[in-house]
Amino acid sequence: MANPPPGCNWHEITFSHIRCHVERGVTCVEKIMIRWATPGDADALGAVFYAAVRQGPSRYTEAQRAAWLDHRPKGLQWSERLAPLQVAVAGVGGKAVGFMTIEPGGYIDLAFVRPDHQGRGLFRQLFERVEDWALHRREPRLRTHASLMAEPAFRAAGFLGIHRERVVRNGETLARAWMEKTLR
């Protein structure tokens, strides 16, 4: 994973949030840590990616989901894909439950939260971290190809839909939206 912003070390860029929610009639309190990823996080992030695409609720068919991601990313190839990116990680109880990537130029490529942690504000917290990174670098805008599942969360974060696209992955057509957000 890419290095933290200049002048920061790994402990200076760890953020904590306490989140309360009701689950099956019981109030639960969990400590959410938002931090920048390290190279050792890659396989855990692959598991989050796989769970979000293949196991959670979806507006895509099972065939489309399998075409998008047929196996859990891990190992050297996955680590190399993440290496040049800034990767914000949401952790609960020491376990990665969500992540979002950003690269120089302001492109957000990956944004995933485990199904059992969706709807708890993790996307917003991850987005705030990558947006801060982009503002620090004076990026003029953020851009993403948002899946049908991520599009509402990006809209809520201030992104505008530029146009809709259809891409073919392993013989299946997937709809997505090209979205942008202008920064200050």
Coordinates of C-alpha atoms in Angstrom, one line a residue:
M1 CA 0.0 0.0 0.0
A2 CA 1.2 3.5 -0.6
N3 CA 2.7 5.6 2.1
P4 CA 0.7 7.8 4.4
P5 CA 0.5 11.5 3.6
P6 CA 3.8 13.4 4.2
G7 CA 4.6 14.1 7.8
C8 CA 2.4 11.4 9.2
N9 CA 3.2 8.0 10.5
W10 CA 0.9 5.0 11.0
H11 CA -0.2 5.9 14.5
E12 CA -0.9 9.5 13.7
I13 CA -3.4 8.5 11.1
T14 CA -5.5 6.1 13.1
F15 CA -9.0 7.3 13.9
S16 CA -11.5 5.9 16.3
H17 CA -15.2 6.1 16.4
I18 CA -17.6 4.6 18.9
R19 CA -20.8 3.4 17.2
C20 CA -24.0 2.2 19.0
H21 CA -26.7 0.2 17.2
V22 CA -29.5 -2.1 18.0
E23 CA -29.1 -5.7 16.8
R24 CA -31.9 -8.2 17.6
G25 CA -33.3 -5.9 20.3
V26 CA -29.9 -5.6 22.1
T27 CA -27.9 -2.3 22.1
C28 CA -24.4 -3.0 20.9
V29 CA -21.4 -0.7 21.2
E30 CA -18.5 -1.2 18.9
K31 CA -15.3 0.7 18.5
I32 CA -14.6 1.4 14.8
M33 CA -11.0 2.2 13.8
I34 CA -10.3 4.0 10.6
R35 CA -6.6 3.7 9.5
W36 CA -4.4 3.5 6.5
A37 CA -3.7 0.0 5.4
T38 CA -0.3 -1.8 5.6
P39 CA 0.9 -4.4 3.1
G40 CA -0.1 -7.1 5.7
D41 CA -3.7 -6.2 5.3
A42 CA -4.1 -7.3 1.7
D43 CA -5.6 -10.8 2.2
A44 CA -8.1 -9.5 4.8
L45 CA -9.1 -6.8 2.3
G46 CA -9.6 -9.4 -0.3
A47 CA -12.0 -11.2 2.1
V48 CA -14.0 -8.0 2.6
F49 CA -14.2 -7.4 -1.2
Y50 CA -15.4 -11.0 -1.8
A51 CA -18.0 -10.9 1.0
A52 CA -19.4 -7.5 -0.1
V53 CA -19.7 -8.6 -3.8
R54 CA -20.8 -12.2 -3.4
Q55 CA -22.5 -12.6 0.0
G56 CA -24.4 -9.3 0.7
P57 CA -27.6 -8.0 -0.8
S58 CA -27.2 -7.0 -4.4
R59 CA -29.0 -5.4 -7.3
Y60 CA -26.9 -7.8 -9.6
T61 CA -27.8 -11.4 -10.4
E62 CA -25.7 -14.2 -9.0
A63 CA -24.3 -14.8 -12.5
Q64 CA -23.3 -11.1 -12.7
R65 CA -21.7 -11.2 -9.2
A66 CA -19.7 -14.4 -10.1
A67 CA -18.5 -12.7 -13.3
W68 CA -17.4 -9.6 -11.4
L69 CA -15.5 -11.6 -8.8
D70 CA -15.3 -15.4 -9.1
H71 CA -12.8 -15.9 -6.2
R72 CA -11.5 -14.1 -3.2
P73 CA -8.5 -11.9 -4.1
K74 CA -5.3 -12.8 -2.2
G75 CA -1.6 -13.3 -2.5
L76 CA 1.0 -11.5 -4.5
Q77 CA -1.1 -10.4 -7.4
W78 CA -3.7 -8.8 -5.1
S79 CA -1.0 -7.2 -3.0
E80 CA 0.5 -5.7 -6.1
R81 CA -2.8 -4.3 -7.2
L82 CA -3.3 -2.5 -3.9
A83 CA 0.4 -1.4 -3.5
P84 CA 0.2 1.9 -5.4
L85 CA -3.1 3.0 -3.8
Q86 CA -3.9 4.8 -0.5
V87 CA -6.2 2.3 1.2
A88 CA -8.4 3.4 4.2
V89 CA -9.5 0.5 6.3
A90 CA -12.4 0.3 8.8
G91 CA -11.7 -2.2 11.6
V92 CA -13.9 -3.5 14.4
G93 CA -12.4 -5.7 17.1
G94 CA -9.1 -5.9 15.1
K95 CA -10.8 -7.3 12.0
A96 CA -11.1 -5.4 8.7
V97 CA -14.7 -4.9 7.9
G98 CA -14.5 -2.3 5.1
F99 CA -12.0 -0.4 2.9
M100 CA -11.8 2.3 0.3
T101 CA -9.0 3.1 -2.1
I102 CA -7.9 6.4 -3.7
E103 CA -5.1 7.1 -6.1
P104 CA -3.3 10.3 -7.1
G105 CA -5.6 12.1 -9.5
G106 CA -8.6 11.5 -7.2
Y107 CA -9.9 8.2 -8.6
I108 CA -11.7 5.9 -6.0
D109 CA -11.4 2.4 -7.4
L110 CA -12.5 0.1 -4.6
A111 CA -15.1 0.8 -1.9
F112 CA -16.5 -2.2 0.0
V113 CA -18.0 -3.0 3.4
R114 CA -18.8 -6.5 4.7
P115 CA -22.5 -7.2 4.5
D116 CA -22.8 -7.6 8.3
H117 CA -21.4 -4.1 8.8
Q118 CA -23.3 -2.3 6.1
G119 CA -25.7 0.5 7.1
R120 CA -23.6 1.6 10.1
G121 CA -21.9 4.6 8.6
L122 CA -18.6 2.9 7.7
F123 CA -18.8 4.0 4.0
R124 CA -19.1 7.6 5.2
Q125 CA -16.2 7.3 7.6
L126 CA -14.0 5.7 5.0
F127 CA -15.0 8.3 2.5
E128 CA -14.1 11.2 4.9
R129 CA -10.6 9.7 5.3
V130 CA -10.0 9.5 1.5
E131 CA -11.5 12.9 0.9
D132 CA -9.2 14.4 3.5
W133 CA -6.3 12.7 1.8
A134 CA -7.4 14.2 -1.6
L135 CA -7.9 17.7 -0.1
H136 CA -4.4 17.5 1.5
R137 CA -3.0 16.8 -2.0
R138 CA -5.1 19.6 -3.5
E139 CA -7.0 17.3 -5.8
P140 CA -9.6 19.3 -7.8
R141 CA -12.2 16.4 -7.8
L142 CA -12.9 12.8 -7.0
R143 CA -14.1 10.3 -9.5
T144 CA -15.4 6.8 -9.4
H145 CA -17.1 4.1 -11.4
A146 CA -19.9 3.2 -8.8
S147 CA -21.6 -0.1 -8.8
L148 CA -25.4 -0.1 -8.5
M149 CA -24.9 -1.0 -4.8
A150 CA -22.4 1.9 -4.1
E151 CA -24.1 4.6 -6.2
P152 CA -26.5 5.7 -3.4
A153 CA -23.7 6.0 -0.9
F154 CA -21.6 8.1 -3.3
R155 CA -24.6 10.3 -4.0
A156 CA -25.0 10.8 -0.3
A157 CA -21.4 11.9 -0.1
G158 CA -21.9 14.6 -2.7
F159 CA -21.1 12.8 -6.0
L160 CA -23.0 13.6 -9.1
G161 CA -23.8 11.0 -11.8
I162 CA -22.1 12.0 -15.0
H163 CA -23.3 9.0 -17.1
R164 CA -24.3 5.4 -16.9
E165 CA -22.2 2.6 -18.4
R166 CA -22.4 -1.0 -19.1
V167 CA -19.3 -3.2 -18.9
V168 CA -18.9 -6.8 -19.9
R169 CA -17.1 -9.1 -17.4
N170 CA -16.7 -12.7 -18.2
G171 CA -19.7 -12.7 -20.5
E172 CA -22.0 -10.8 -18.1
T173 CA -23.1 -7.2 -18.6
L174 CA -22.9 -5.0 -15.5
A175 CA -24.4 -1.6 -15.1
R176 CA -22.5 1.1 -13.3
A177 CA -22.3 4.9 -13.0
W178 CA -19.4 7.3 -13.7
M179 CA -19.6 9.8 -10.8
E180 CA -17.6 12.9 -9.8
K181 CA -17.4 15.2 -6.9
T182 CA -15.8 18.6 -7.1
L183 CA -13.6 19.5 -4.2
R184 CA -12.9 23.1 -2.9

